[in-house]
XYZ file of C-alpha atoms in Angstrom:
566
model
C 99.871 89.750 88.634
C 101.366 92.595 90.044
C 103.109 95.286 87.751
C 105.401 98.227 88.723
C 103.311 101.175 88.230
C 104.125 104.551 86.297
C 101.862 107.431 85.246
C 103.363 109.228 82.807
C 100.689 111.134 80.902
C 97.428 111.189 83.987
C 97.641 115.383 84.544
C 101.164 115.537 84.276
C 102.026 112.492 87.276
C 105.325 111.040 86.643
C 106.805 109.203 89.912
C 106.894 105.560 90.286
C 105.768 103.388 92.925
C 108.097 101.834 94.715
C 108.005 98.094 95.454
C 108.059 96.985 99.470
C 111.491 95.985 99.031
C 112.498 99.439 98.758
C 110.142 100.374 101.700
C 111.560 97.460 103.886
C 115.399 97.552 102.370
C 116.601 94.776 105.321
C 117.016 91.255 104.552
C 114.113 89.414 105.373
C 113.499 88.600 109.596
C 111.901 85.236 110.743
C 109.554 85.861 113.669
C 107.308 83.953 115.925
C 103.974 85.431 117.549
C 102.279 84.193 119.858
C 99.335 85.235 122.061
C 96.308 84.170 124.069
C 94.058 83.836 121.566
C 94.970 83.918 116.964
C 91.720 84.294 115.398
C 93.239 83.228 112.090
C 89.952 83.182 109.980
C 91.301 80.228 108.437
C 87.529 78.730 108.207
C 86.924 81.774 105.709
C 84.330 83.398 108.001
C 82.040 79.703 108.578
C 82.172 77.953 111.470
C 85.103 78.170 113.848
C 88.165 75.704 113.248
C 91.006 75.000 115.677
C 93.191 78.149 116.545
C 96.931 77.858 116.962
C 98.839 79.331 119.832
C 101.161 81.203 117.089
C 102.192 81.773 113.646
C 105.707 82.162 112.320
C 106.589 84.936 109.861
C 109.316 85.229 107.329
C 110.029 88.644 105.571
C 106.046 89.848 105.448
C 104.463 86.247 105.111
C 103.024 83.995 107.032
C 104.668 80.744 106.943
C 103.354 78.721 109.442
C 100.545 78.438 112.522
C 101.120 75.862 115.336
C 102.070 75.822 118.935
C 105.346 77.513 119.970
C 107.788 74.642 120.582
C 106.469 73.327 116.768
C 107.615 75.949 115.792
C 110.607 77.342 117.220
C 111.884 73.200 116.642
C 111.296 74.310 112.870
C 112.990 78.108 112.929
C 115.453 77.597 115.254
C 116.322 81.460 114.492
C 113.031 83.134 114.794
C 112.533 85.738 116.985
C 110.155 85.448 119.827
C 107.821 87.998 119.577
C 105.341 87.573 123.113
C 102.002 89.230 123.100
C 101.002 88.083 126.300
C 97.059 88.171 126.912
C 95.931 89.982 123.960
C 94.176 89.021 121.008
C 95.466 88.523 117.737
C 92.933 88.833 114.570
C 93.901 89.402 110.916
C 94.323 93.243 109.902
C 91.218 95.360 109.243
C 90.878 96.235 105.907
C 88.805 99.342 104.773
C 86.979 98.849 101.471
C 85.867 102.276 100.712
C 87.298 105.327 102.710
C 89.128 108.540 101.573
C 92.236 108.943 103.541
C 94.046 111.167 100.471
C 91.291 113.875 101.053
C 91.871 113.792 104.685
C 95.176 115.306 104.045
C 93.682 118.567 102.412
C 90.390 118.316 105.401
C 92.607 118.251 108.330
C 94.118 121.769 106.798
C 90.929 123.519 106.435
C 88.537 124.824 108.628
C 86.567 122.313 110.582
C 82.505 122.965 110.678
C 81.561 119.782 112.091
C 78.501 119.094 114.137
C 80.813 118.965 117.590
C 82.271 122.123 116.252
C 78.763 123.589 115.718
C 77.587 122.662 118.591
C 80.598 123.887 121.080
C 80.534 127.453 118.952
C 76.775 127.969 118.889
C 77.371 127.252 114.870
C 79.173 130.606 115.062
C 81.116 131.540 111.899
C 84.325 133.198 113.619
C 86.417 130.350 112.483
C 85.369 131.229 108.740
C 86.553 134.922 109.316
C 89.211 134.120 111.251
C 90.880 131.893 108.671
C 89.621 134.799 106.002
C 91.738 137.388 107.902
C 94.968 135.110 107.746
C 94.593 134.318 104.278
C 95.651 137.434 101.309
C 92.852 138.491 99.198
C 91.596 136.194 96.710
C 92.957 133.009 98.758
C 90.609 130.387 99.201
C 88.913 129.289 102.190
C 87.381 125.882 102.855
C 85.302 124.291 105.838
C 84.821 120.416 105.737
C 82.552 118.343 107.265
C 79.482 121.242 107.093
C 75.979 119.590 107.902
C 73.225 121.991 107.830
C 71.059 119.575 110.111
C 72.933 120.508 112.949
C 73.356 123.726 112.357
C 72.025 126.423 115.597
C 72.416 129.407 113.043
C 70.470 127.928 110.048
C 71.749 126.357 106.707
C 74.533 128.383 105.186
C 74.037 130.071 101.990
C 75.580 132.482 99.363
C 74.149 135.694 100.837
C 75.788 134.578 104.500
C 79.454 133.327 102.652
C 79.100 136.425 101.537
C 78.800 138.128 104.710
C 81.960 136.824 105.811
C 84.321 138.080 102.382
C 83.108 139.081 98.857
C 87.004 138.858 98.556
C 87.906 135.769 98.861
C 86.446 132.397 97.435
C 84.655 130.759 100.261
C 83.310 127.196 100.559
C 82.001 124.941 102.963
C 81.791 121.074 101.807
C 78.901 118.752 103.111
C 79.906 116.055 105.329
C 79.101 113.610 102.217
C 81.207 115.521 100.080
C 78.322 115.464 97.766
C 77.265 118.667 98.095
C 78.717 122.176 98.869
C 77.589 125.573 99.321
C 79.804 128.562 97.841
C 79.985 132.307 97.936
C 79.979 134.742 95.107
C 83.401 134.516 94.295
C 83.438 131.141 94.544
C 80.872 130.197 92.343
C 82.269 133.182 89.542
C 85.532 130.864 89.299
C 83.453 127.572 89.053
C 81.655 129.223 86.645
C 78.392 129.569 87.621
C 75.720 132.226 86.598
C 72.766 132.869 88.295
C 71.263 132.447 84.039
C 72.884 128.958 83.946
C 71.073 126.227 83.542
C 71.812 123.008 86.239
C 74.526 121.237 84.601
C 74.307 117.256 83.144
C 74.047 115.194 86.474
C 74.044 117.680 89.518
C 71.564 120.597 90.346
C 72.242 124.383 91.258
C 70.738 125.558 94.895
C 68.215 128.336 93.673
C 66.809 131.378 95.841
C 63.109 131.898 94.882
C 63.979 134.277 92.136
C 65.964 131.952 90.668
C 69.272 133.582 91.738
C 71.634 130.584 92.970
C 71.609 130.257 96.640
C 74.835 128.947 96.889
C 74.710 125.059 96.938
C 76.083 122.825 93.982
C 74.709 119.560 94.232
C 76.257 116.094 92.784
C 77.982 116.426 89.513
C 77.548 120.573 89.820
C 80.268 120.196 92.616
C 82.007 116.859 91.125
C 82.662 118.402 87.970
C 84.697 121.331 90.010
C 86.369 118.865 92.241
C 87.244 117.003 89.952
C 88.134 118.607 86.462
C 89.565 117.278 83.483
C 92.932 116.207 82.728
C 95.232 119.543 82.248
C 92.345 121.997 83.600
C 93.719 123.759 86.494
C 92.332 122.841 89.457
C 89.503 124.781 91.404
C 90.509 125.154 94.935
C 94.044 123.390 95.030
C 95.700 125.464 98.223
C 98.227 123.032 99.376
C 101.509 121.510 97.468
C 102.953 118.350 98.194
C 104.927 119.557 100.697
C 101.877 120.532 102.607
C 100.090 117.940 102.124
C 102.927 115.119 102.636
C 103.294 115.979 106.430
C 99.205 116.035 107.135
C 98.819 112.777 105.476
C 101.400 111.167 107.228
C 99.180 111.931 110.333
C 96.370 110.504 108.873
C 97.894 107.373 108.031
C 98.833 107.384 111.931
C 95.460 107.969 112.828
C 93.563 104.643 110.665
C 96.883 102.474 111.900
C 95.147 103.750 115.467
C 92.128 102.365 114.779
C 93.956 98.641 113.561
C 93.647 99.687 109.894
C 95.938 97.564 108.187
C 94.456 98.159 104.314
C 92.244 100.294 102.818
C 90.992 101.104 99.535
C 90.341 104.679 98.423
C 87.369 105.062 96.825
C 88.048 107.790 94.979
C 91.815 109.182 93.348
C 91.854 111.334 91.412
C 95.588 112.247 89.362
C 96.403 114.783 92.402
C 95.690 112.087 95.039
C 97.451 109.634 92.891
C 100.576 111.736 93.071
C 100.290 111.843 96.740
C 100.240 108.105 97.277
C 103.234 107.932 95.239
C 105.272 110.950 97.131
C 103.981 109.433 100.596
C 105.389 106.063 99.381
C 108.860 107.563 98.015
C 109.311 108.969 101.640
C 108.719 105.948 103.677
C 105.473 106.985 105.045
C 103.063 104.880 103.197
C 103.215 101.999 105.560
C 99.737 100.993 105.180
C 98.527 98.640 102.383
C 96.015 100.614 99.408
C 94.030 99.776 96.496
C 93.024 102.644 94.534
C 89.757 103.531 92.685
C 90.473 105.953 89.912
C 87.848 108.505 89.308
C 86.713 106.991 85.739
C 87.187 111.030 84.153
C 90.156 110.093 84.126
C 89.869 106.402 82.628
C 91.082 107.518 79.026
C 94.370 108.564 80.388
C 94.371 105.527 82.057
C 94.050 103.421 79.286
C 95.816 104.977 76.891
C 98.864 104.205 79.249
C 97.854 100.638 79.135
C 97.036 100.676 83.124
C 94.330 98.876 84.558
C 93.235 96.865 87.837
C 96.418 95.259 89.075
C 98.813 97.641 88.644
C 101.278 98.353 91.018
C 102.069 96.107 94.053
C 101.104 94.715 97.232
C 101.755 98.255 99.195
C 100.075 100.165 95.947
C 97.831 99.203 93.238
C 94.785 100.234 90.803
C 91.945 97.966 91.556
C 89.730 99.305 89.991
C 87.704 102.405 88.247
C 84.681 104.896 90.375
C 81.479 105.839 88.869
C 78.673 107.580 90.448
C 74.884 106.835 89.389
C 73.134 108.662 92.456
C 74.066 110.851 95.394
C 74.525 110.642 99.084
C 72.509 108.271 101.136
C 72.686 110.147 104.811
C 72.804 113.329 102.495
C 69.745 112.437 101.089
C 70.277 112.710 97.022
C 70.124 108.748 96.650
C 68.346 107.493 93.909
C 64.938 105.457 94.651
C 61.535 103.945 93.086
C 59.681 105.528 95.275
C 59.560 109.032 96.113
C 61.223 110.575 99.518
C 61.935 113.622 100.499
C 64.895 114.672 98.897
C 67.394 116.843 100.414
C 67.258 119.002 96.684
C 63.656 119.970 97.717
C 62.742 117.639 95.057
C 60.736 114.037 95.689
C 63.699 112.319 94.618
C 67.684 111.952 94.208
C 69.953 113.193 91.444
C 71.111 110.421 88.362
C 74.653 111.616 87.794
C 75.196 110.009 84.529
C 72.281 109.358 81.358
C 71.567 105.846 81.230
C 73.507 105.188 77.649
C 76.520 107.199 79.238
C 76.742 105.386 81.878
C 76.232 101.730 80.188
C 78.370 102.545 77.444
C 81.202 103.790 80.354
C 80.908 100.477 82.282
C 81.439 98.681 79.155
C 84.571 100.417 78.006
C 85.719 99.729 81.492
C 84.903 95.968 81.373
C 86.423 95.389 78.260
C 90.104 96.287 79.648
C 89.719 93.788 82.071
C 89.393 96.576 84.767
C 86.873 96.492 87.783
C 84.192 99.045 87.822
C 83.234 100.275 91.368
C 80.083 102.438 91.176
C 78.207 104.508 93.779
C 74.739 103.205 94.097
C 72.329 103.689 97.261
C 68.718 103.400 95.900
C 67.389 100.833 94.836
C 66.319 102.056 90.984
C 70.155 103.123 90.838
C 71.124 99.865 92.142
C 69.169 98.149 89.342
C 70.674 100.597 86.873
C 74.192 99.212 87.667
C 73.169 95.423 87.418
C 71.756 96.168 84.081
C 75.086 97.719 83.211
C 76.694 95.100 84.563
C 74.983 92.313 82.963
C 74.869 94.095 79.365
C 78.747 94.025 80.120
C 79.359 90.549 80.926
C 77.053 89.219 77.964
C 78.841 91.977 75.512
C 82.129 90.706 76.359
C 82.663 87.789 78.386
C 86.254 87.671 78.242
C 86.058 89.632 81.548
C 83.517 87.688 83.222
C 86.046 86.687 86.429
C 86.206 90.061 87.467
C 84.048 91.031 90.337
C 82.840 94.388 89.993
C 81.765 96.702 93.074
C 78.333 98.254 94.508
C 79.702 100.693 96.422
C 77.240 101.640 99.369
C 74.364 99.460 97.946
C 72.537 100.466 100.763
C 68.318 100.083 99.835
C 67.382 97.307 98.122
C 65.093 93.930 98.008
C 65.375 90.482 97.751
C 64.962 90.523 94.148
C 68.257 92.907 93.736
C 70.139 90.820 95.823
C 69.717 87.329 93.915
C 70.959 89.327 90.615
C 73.849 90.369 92.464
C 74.437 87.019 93.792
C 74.443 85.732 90.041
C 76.185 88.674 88.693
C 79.776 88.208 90.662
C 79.074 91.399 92.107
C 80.459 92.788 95.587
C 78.964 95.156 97.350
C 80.466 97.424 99.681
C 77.814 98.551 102.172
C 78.478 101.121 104.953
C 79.309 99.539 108.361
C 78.290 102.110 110.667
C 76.332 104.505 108.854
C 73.344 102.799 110.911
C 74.765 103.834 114.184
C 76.051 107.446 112.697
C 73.285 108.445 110.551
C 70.446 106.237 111.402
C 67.878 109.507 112.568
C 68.453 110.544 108.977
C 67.643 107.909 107.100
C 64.610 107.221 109.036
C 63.516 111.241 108.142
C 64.490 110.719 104.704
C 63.448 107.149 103.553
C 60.894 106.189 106.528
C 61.084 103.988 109.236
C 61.215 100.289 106.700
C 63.446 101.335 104.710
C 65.698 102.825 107.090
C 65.218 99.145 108.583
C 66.470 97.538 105.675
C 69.693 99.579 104.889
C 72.821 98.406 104.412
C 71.623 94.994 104.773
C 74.307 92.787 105.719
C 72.269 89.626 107.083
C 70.691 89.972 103.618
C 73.493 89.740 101.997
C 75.325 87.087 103.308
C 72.741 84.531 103.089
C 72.524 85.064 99.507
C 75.840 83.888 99.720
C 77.719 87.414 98.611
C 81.009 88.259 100.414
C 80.723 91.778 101.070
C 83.523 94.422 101.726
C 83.573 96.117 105.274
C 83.392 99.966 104.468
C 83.366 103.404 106.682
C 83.289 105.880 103.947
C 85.214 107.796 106.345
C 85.387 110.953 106.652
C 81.703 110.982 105.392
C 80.849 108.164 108.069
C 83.295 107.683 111.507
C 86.592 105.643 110.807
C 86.878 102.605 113.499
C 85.949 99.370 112.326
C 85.128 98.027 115.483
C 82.645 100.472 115.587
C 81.537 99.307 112.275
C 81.954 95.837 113.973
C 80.229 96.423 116.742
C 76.632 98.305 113.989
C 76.515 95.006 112.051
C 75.868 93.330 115.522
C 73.768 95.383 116.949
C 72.376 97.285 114.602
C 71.719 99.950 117.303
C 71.742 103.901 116.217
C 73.878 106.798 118.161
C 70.558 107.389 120.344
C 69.702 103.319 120.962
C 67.159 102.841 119.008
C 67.982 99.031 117.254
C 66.954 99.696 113.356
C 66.486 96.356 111.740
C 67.265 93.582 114.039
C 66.882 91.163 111.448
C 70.135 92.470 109.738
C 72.377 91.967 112.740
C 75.228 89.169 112.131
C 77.477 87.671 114.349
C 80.439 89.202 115.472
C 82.484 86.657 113.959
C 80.699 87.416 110.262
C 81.112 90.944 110.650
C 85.054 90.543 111.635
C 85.065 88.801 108.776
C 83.655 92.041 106.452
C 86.351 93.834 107.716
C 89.179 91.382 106.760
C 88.143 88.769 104.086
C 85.261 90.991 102.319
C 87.083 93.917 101.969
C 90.795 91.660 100.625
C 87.821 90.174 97.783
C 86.246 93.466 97.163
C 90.384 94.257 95.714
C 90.540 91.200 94.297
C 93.098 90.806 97.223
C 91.529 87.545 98.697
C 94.500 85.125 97.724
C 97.372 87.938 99.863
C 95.386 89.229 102.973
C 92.467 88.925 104.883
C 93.386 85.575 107.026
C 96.296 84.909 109.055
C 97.306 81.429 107.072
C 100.565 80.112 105.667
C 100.777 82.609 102.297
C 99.114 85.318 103.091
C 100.628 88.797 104.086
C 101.528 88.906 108.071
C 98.971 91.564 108.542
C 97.410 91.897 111.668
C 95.885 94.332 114.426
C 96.342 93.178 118.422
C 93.493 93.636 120.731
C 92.779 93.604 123.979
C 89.812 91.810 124.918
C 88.020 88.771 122.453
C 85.579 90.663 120.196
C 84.084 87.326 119.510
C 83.209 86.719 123.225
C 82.578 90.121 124.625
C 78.878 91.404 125.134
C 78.093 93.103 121.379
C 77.253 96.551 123.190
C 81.224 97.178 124.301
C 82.973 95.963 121.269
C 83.553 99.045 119.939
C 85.455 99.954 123.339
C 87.945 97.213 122.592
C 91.509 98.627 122.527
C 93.760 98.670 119.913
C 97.147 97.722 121.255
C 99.256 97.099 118.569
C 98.910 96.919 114.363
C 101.344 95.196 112.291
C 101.916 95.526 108.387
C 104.409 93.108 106.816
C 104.888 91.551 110.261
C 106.247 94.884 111.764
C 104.880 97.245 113.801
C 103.362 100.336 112.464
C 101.475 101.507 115.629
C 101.287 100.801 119.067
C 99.163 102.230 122.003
């Protein structure tokens, strides 16, 4: 049921959402599409049924599929709307991405690997944005991975080097990790005397002085403080922000995003979903995942998964139990070597905090989506999950989230099957990341990671997810990883995990509508559902596997209107 959604009380938010009617104030158009080929996903992802030449629209539903004259006999006056030769398939549908952030990342200083690699891993773009900015301004790199590095891994001592002034940071490409100056680390509080806080660990020199680095919940808790705590970096206002995100929203309608969910909102991105949607340029679909920190204020206001509408809604609540998977903080049984120097990843939360979370959760009727990679921190969240259900079973419809669920065995996989639960693996983290994960976990379970075949022959719908901008964005891309399974530099890891093209299409579209709880309104272009769709150019079900990725997007349509086209 959908509810109009307000946020009085969450950090000060007050702004409504608005509805699509006030997005879309015209009266309602009938349309007909056709094209050379409608890959409706009627069959729910089985085996292929009968395709119709086109599909009528009214307003943003599908009403009808069937051949043109059918239908133009029944809507006499529908608008022909003539895709020619392309290929029509139902919108893709991120499950877990985080396009809010982007906003803030495409303002600060990019440290990528490509920009690494094309400066030498010079830091002139640090001290270039430190002489434009006054004294005591922060400045912020995304995207920093000391792998690729030419000048070594940042520290303290060279942040330092750069400005004692101002409070620099550079965030890992996970986002699970960054690595601050002095000054930086003096406003988040940090003493080289502290001890590593509940959850996350503090980089250490070997004299114990902090290096620099803040790992896990040392850097969550500063990202993301407590209601009414002002906030640690926070350089941009709406009206900053507004204009980049509106470019971002551009740039996943590019890649034939229809939908996404993001995977982690805090109050601040909350507010600028709502501002993007009160100027018109929210004209993408998203679920949100509210940090759970915030989950009292939440439901004290009596809002929970649901609320909102078909353009914006909570879906559900985001807990972490382990780090990063490619940043190599993930929680396992057996030992690795851990990116913290130590033989294993970081539990964010105590094992009674975090049962006794997911059951105050539950008991609203709200979805819990938690971060899990390892396998021990995968089993950690079933037993959550099933103490849950059996406390309260009330609730037991809902189908909470794995987020990531990227190492684990048979035996993890039937008690997801009989727990409801949905995971949300990473679609191309194989092809992205797949070097690391081999260096980090070893060559069989790197094989086994973010198992798809294994999933879906337990029977589990799983959402189609990029984790973008920690993992690239296009989902045909992601399409073309679940496959293949092939990395960046060819090497195929875990050929038993590859799935059909048609299967993985269907990740991206059905998976990620149930991961929501959004199955019944998207994810198939049938008589009901939402007239979302993305228009390709060639058949990714009958090209060669290696070139889907290449596919172009021509055209993506939200509502049954165009919100990109090539």
């Amino acid at each position: 049921m959908a509810h109009a959604m307000t946020t009085h009380g969450i950090h000060g938010a007050t702004a409504s959402v608005p509805g699509s009617s006030l997005s879309h104030p015209d009266e309602p158009t009938a349309r007909i599409f056709r094209s050379r080929r409608i890959i409706t996903l009627a069959d729910s992802g089985g085996a292929a049924t009968a395709e119709p030449e086109a599909f009528a629209t009214f307003g943003d539903r599908v009403v009808a599929v069937g051949d043109v004259a059918d239908l133009r006999s029944r809507l006499p006056a529908a608008e022909l709307v003539d895709l020619g030769d392309a290929v029509v398939v139902p919108g893709f549908n991120d499950a877990h991405c985080h396009p809010a952030g982007l906003a803030d990342t495409r303002m600060r200083v990019p440290l990528t690997p490509q920009t690494l690699a094309a400066t030498g891993g010079s830091r002139d773009p640090l001290a270039e944005r430190v002489r434009a900015t006054p004294p005591g301004g922060w400045v912020v790199a995304e995207g920093y991975d000391p792998n690729a590095d030419p000048q070594g891994r940042l520290d303290r001592a060279a942040l330092d080097a750069i400005s004692t002034e101002h409070p620099l940071l550079a965030v890992h490409f996970s986002c699970h990790m960054a690595v601050a100056n002095s000054r930086a680390l003096e406003l988040a509080g940090y003493r080289d005397t502290d001890l590593d806080p509940n959850g996350g660990t503090l980089g250490r020199e070997a004299d114990g002085r902090l290096d620099g680095w803040m790992y896990e919940g040392a850097w969550f808790d500063q990202w993301f403080r407590p209601s009414g705590a002002p906030e640690l970096l926070g350089e941009f206002t709406l009206d900053d922000l507004v204009p980049s995100f509106t470019e971002v929203v551009r740039e996943f309608h590019a890649a034939g995003i229809t939908s996404w969910c993001d995977a982690l909102v805090s109050p601040r991105e909350l507010r600028l979903y709502q501002e993007a949607a009160h100027r018109g340029v929210l004209t993408a679909r998203v679920g949100m995942l509210m940090w759970h920190r915030y989950f009292a204020d939440l439901a004290r206001t009596g809002l929970r998964t649901g609320f909102g509408d078909e353009r914006l809604r909570l879906v559900g609540v985001k807990l972490m139990i382990d780090g990063a998977l490619a940043g190599g903080t993930c929680l396992c049984r057996a030992p690795y070597p851990s990116q913290t120097g130590a033989d294993n990843g970081i539990q964010l939360m105590t094992d009674q905090e975090f049962a006794d979370t997911v059951l105050a959760i539950h008991r609203t009727g709200s979805r819990v989506a938690v971060h899990a990679n390892g396998d021990l921190a995968v089993g950690k969240v079933l037993d959550a999950i099933e103490a849950a259900r059996a406390a309260d079973p009330a609730y037991a419809g809902i189908n909470h989230r794995i987020e990531h669920c990227s190492l684990v065995d048979d035996s993890l996989v039937e008690r997801i099957a009989a727990a409801g639960v949905t995971p949300v693996p990473f679609g191309s983290f194989v092809h992205d990341h797949g070097g690391k994960l081999r260096d980090y976990y070893g060559d069989e379970r790197a094989a086994a990671a973010c198992g798809h075949r294994r999933f879906l022959d337990a029977g589990i719908l799983v959402g189609g997810s990029s984790d973008h901008p920690a993992g690239p964005l296009p989902p045909l891309l992601a399409i073309r990883t679940m496959v293949t399974r092939q990395t960046r530099d060819g090497v195929v890891l875990g050929p038993d995990q590859r799935i059909s093209a048609r299967e993985a299409l269907a990740v991206y579209t059905i998976g990620s509508a149930h991961a929501t709880g959004e199955g019944h309104l998207k994810g198939r272009l049938v008589p009901g559902m939402l007239a979302d769709f993305t228009v390709l150019g060639e058949d990714p079900l009958s090209v060669a596997p290696e070139h889907i990725a290449e596919i172009p997007i021509l055209s993506t349509w939200v509502g049954a209107r165009q919100v990109w086209g090539a």
